Amino acid sequence: MPETLESLLWCAAMATWLMLLFSMMSERLKPLSKRLGHLLEVAFRLRAK
């Protein structure tokens, strides 16, 4: 039983760290994705004309 509890706590800790990592990464990548979206919009607007 203690091994099962230890494994469960280990998985919970890993999930917590992964959620924190992905939330920080998404916050950092938001400006980049906005810039990329703007560049794609400009590029397709130029092609449409």
PDB file of N, CA and C in Angstrom:
ATOM      1  N   MET A   1       0.814  -1.210   0.000  1.00  0.00           N
ATOM      2  CA  MET A   1       0.000   0.000   0.000  1.00  0.00           C
ATOM      3  C   MET A   1       0.857   1.274   0.000  1.00  0.00           C
ATOM      4  N   PRO A   2       1.943   1.337   0.803  1.00  0.00           N
ATOM      5  CA  PRO A   2       2.764   2.554   0.778  1.00  0.00           C
ATOM      6  C   PRO A   2       3.382   2.827  -0.591  1.00  0.00           C
ATOM      7  N   GLU A   3       3.720   1.765  -1.324  1.00  0.00           N
ATOM      8  CA  GLU A   3       4.285   1.962  -2.660  1.00  0.00           C
ATOM      9  C   GLU A   3       3.254   2.588  -3.590  1.00  0.00           C
ATOM     10  N   THR A   4       2.007   2.169  -3.471  1.00  0.00           N
ATOM     11  CA  THR A   4       0.942   2.723  -4.293  1.00  0.00           C
ATOM     12  C   THR A   4       0.737   4.201  -3.964  1.00  0.00           C
ATOM     13  N   LEU A   5       0.747   4.529  -2.693  1.00  0.00           N
ATOM     14  CA  LEU A   5       0.579   5.909  -2.272  1.00  0.00           C
ATOM     15  C   LEU A   5       1.740   6.771  -2.754  1.00  0.00           C
ATOM     16  N   GLU A   6       2.944   6.231  -2.674  1.00  0.00           N
ATOM     17  CA  GLU A   6       4.119   6.962  -3.139  1.00  0.00           C
ATOM     18  C   GLU A   6       4.042   7.213  -4.642  1.00  0.00           C
ATOM     19  N   SER A   7       3.612   6.202  -5.390  1.00  0.00           N
ATOM     20  CA  SER A   7       3.464   6.366  -6.831  1.00  0.00           C
ATOM     21  C   SER A   7       2.398   7.395  -7.165  1.00  0.00           C
ATOM     22  N   LEU A   8       1.303   7.382  -6.436  1.00  0.00           N
ATOM     23  CA  LEU A   8       0.232   8.345  -6.662  1.00  0.00           C
ATOM     24  C   LEU A   8       0.705   9.769  -6.377  1.00  0.00           C
ATOM     25  N   LEU A   9       1.435   9.947  -5.279  1.00  0.00           N
ATOM     26  CA  LEU A   9       1.960  11.270  -4.956  1.00  0.00           C
ATOM     27  C   LEU A   9       2.991  11.732  -5.984  1.00  0.00           C
ATOM     28  N   TRP A  10       3.811  10.817  -6.471  1.00  0.00           N
ATOM     29  CA  TRP A  10       4.801  11.139  -7.485  1.00  0.00           C
ATOM     30  C   TRP A  10       4.108  11.600  -8.772  1.00  0.00           C
ATOM     31  N   CYS A  11       3.064  10.900  -9.181  1.00  0.00           N
ATOM     32  CA  CYS A  11       2.320  11.284 -10.390  1.00  0.00           C
ATOM     33  C   CYS A  11       1.629  12.638 -10.208  1.00  0.00           C
ATOM     34  N   ALA A  12       1.096  12.888  -9.034  1.00  0.00           N
ATOM     35  CA  ALA A  12       0.449  14.175  -8.760  1.00  0.00           C
ATOM     36  C   ALA A  12       1.469  15.316  -8.814  1.00  0.00           C
ATOM     37  N   ALA A  13       2.641  15.070  -8.274  1.00  0.00           N
ATOM     38  CA  ALA A  13       3.685  16.094  -8.303  1.00  0.00           C
ATOM     39  C   ALA A  13       4.137  16.374  -9.736  1.00  0.00           C
ATOM     40  N   MET A  14       4.319  15.324 -10.521  1.00  0.00           N
ATOM     41  CA  MET A  14       4.715  15.497 -11.922  1.00  0.00           C
ATOM     42  C   MET A  14       3.649  16.248 -12.710  1.00  0.00           C
ATOM     43  N   ALA A  15       2.387  15.921 -12.478  1.00  0.00           N
ATOM     44  CA  ALA A  15       1.294  16.605 -13.172  1.00  0.00           C
ATOM     45  C   ALA A  15       1.267  18.083 -12.803  1.00  0.00           C
ATOM     46  N   THR A  16       1.512  18.390 -11.546  1.00  0.00           N
ATOM     47  CA  THR A  16       1.537  19.781 -11.104  1.00  0.00           C
ATOM     48  C   THR A  16       2.658  20.548 -11.793  1.00  0.00           C
ATOM     49  N   TRP A  17       3.853  19.963 -11.827  1.00  0.00           N
ATOM     50  CA  TRP A  17       4.974  20.636 -12.481  1.00  0.00           C
ATOM     51  C   TRP A  17       4.726  20.804 -13.969  1.00  0.00           C
ATOM     52  N   LEU A  18       4.134  19.807 -14.615  1.00  0.00           N
ATOM     53  CA  LEU A  18       3.844  19.934 -16.041  1.00  0.00           C
ATOM     54  C   LEU A  18       2.812  21.025 -16.307  1.00  0.00           C
ATOM     55  N   MET A  19       1.789  21.134 -15.462  1.00  0.00           N
ATOM     56  CA  MET A  19       0.801  22.197 -15.633  1.00  0.00           C
ATOM     57  C   MET A  19       1.447  23.564 -15.472  1.00  0.00           C
ATOM     58  N   LEU A  20       2.317  23.704 -14.471  1.00  0.00           N
ATOM     59  CA  LEU A  20       3.009  24.978 -14.284  1.00  0.00           C
ATOM     60  C   LEU A  20       3.907  25.305 -15.472  1.00  0.00           C
ATOM     61  N   LEU A  21       4.623  24.319 -15.963  1.00  0.00           N
ATOM     62  CA  LEU A  21       5.508  24.515 -17.103  1.00  0.00           C
ATOM     63  C   LEU A  21       4.727  24.946 -18.333  1.00  0.00           C
ATOM     64  N   PHE A  22       3.631  24.242 -18.631  1.00  0.00           N
ATOM     65  CA  PHE A  22       2.850  24.580 -19.820  1.00  0.00           C
ATOM     66  C   PHE A  22       2.169  25.930 -19.689  1.00  0.00           C
ATOM     67  N   SER A  23       1.752  26.300 -18.488  1.00  0.00           N
ATOM     68  CA  SER A  23       1.129  27.621 -18.323  1.00  0.00           C
ATOM     69  C   SER A  23       2.168  28.724 -18.527  1.00  0.00           C
ATOM     70  N   MET A  24       3.381  28.525 -18.013  1.00  0.00           N
ATOM     71  CA  MET A  24       4.432  29.530 -18.228  1.00  0.00           C
ATOM     72  C   MET A  24       4.808  29.610 -19.697  1.00  0.00           C
ATOM     73  N   MET A  25       4.900  28.463 -20.367  1.00  0.00           N
ATOM     74  CA  MET A  25       5.243  28.468 -21.783  1.00  0.00           C
ATOM     75  C   MET A  25       4.166  29.155 -22.616  1.00  0.00           C
ATOM     76  N   SER A  26       2.912  28.909 -22.298  1.00  0.00           N
ATOM     77  CA  SER A  26       1.847  29.533 -23.079  1.00  0.00           C
ATOM     78  C   SER A  26       1.834  31.043 -22.881  1.00  0.00           C
ATOM     79  N   GLU A  27       2.137  31.500 -21.655  1.00  0.00           N
ATOM     80  CA  GLU A  27       2.199  32.948 -21.417  1.00  0.00           C
ATOM     81  C   GLU A  27       3.353  33.576 -22.194  1.00  0.00           C
ATOM     82  N   ARG A  28       4.460  32.879 -22.270  1.00  0.00           N
ATOM     83  CA  ARG A  28       5.620  33.411 -22.996  1.00  0.00           C
ATOM     84  C   ARG A  28       5.395  33.393 -24.510  1.00  0.00           C
ATOM     85  N   LEU A  29       4.639  32.420 -25.004  1.00  0.00           N
ATOM     86  CA  LEU A  29       4.466  32.282 -26.449  1.00  0.00           C
ATOM     87  C   LEU A  29       3.291  33.088 -27.001  1.00  0.00           C
ATOM     88  N   LYS A  30       2.458  33.659 -26.148  1.00  0.00           N
ATOM     89  CA  LYS A  30       1.325  34.444 -26.637  1.00  0.00           C
ATOM     90  C   LYS A  30       1.768  35.604 -27.525  1.00  0.00           C
ATOM     91  N   PRO A  31       2.735  36.448 -27.102  1.00  0.00           N
ATOM     92  CA  PRO A  31       3.147  37.542 -27.986  1.00  0.00           C
ATOM     93  C   PRO A  31       3.713  37.045 -29.312  1.00  0.00           C
ATOM     94  N   LEU A  32       4.445  35.944 -29.260  1.00  0.00           N
ATOM     95  CA  LEU A  32       5.011  35.396 -30.487  1.00  0.00           C
ATOM     96  C   LEU A  32       3.914  34.918 -31.432  1.00  0.00           C
ATOM     97  N   SER A  33       2.898  34.260 -30.903  1.00  0.00           N
ATOM     98  CA  SER A  33       1.818  33.774 -31.753  1.00  0.00           C
ATOM     99  C   SER A  33       1.013  34.934 -32.322  1.00  0.00           C
ATOM    100  N   LYS A  34       0.869  36.019 -31.548  1.00  0.00           N
ATOM    101  CA  LYS A  34       0.172  37.200 -32.071  1.00  0.00           C
ATOM    102  C   LYS A  34       0.952  37.805 -33.232  1.00  0.00           C
ATOM    103  N   ARG A  35       2.273  37.909 -33.075  1.00  0.00           N
ATOM    104  CA  ARG A  35       3.101  38.450 -34.156  1.00  0.00           C
ATOM    105  C   ARG A  35       3.037  37.566 -35.391  1.00  0.00           C
ATOM    106  N   LEU A  36       3.121  36.271 -35.186  1.00  0.00           N
ATOM    107  CA  LEU A  36       3.065  35.339 -36.306  1.00  0.00           C
ATOM    108  C   LEU A  36       1.716  35.421 -37.014  1.00  0.00           C
ATOM    109  N   GLY A  37       0.644  35.517 -36.247  1.00  0.00           N
ATOM    110  CA  GLY A  37      -0.685  35.658 -36.837  1.00  0.00           C
ATOM    111  C   GLY A  37      -0.808  36.935 -37.640  1.00  0.00           C
ATOM    112  N   HIS A  38      -0.231  38.015 -37.122  1.00  0.00           N
ATOM    113  CA  HIS A  38      -0.275  39.284 -37.839  1.00  0.00           C
ATOM    114  C   HIS A  38       0.516  39.198 -39.144  1.00  0.00           C
ATOM    115  N   LEU A  39       1.696  38.566 -39.094  1.00  0.00           N
ATOM    116  CA  LEU A  39       2.499  38.413 -40.310  1.00  0.00           C
ATOM    117  C   LEU A  39       1.782  37.568 -41.352  1.00  0.00           C
ATOM    118  N   LEU A  40       1.128  36.496 -40.915  1.00  0.00           N
ATOM    119  CA  LEU A  40       0.387  35.662 -41.859  1.00  0.00           C
ATOM    120  C   LEU A  40      -0.787  36.432 -42.461  1.00  0.00           C
ATOM    121  N   GLU A  41      -1.453  37.228 -41.640  1.00  0.00           N
ATOM    122  CA  GLU A  41      -2.565  38.030 -42.141  1.00  0.00           C
ATOM    123  C   GLU A  41      -2.089  39.023 -43.199  1.00  0.00           C
ATOM    124  N   VAL A  42      -0.975  39.685 -42.940  1.00  0.00           N
ATOM    125  CA  VAL A  42      -0.422  40.637 -43.908  1.00  0.00           C
ATOM    126  C   VAL A  42       0.001  39.921 -45.185  1.00  0.00           C
ATOM    127  N   ALA A  43       0.637  38.778 -45.043  1.00  0.00           N
ATOM    128  CA  ALA A  43       1.090  38.033 -46.224  1.00  0.00           C
ATOM    129  C   ALA A  43      -0.073  37.586 -47.080  1.00  0.00           C
ATOM    130  N   PHE A  44      -1.135  37.082 -46.482  1.00  0.00           N
ATOM    131  CA  PHE A  44      -2.277  36.623 -47.268  1.00  0.00           C
ATOM    132  C   PHE A  44      -3.063  37.797 -47.833  1.00  0.00           C
ATOM    133  N   ARG A  45      -3.056  38.937 -47.129  1.00  0.00           N
ATOM    134  CA  ARG A  45      -3.736  40.118 -47.628  1.00  0.00           C
ATOM    135  C   ARG A  45      -3.032  40.608 -48.890  1.00  0.00           C
ATOM    136  N   LEU A  46      -1.698  40.555 -48.886  1.00  0.00           N
ATOM    137  CA  LEU A  46      -0.934  40.987 -50.070  1.00  0.00           C
ATOM    138  C   LEU A  46      -1.177  40.041 -51.247  1.00  0.00           C
ATOM    139  N   ARG A  47      -1.303  38.755 -50.990  1.00  0.00           N
ATOM    140  CA  ARG A  47      -1.559  37.789 -52.065  1.00  0.00           C
ATOM    141  C   ARG A  47      -2.949  37.968 -52.654  1.00  0.00           C
ATOM    142  N   ALA A  48      -3.901  38.351 -51.799  1.00  0.00           N
ATOM    143  CA  ALA A  48      -5.281  38.490 -52.268  1.00  0.00           C
ATOM    144  C   ALA A  48      -5.432  39.685 -53.187  1.00  0.00           C
ATOM    145  N   LYS A  49      -4.601  40.697 -53.007  1.00  0.00           N
ATOM    146  CA  LYS A  49      -4.691  41.897 -53.854  1.00  0.00           C
ATOM    147  C   LYS A  49      -4.064  41.638 -55.152  1.00  0.00           C
TER     148      LYS A  49
END
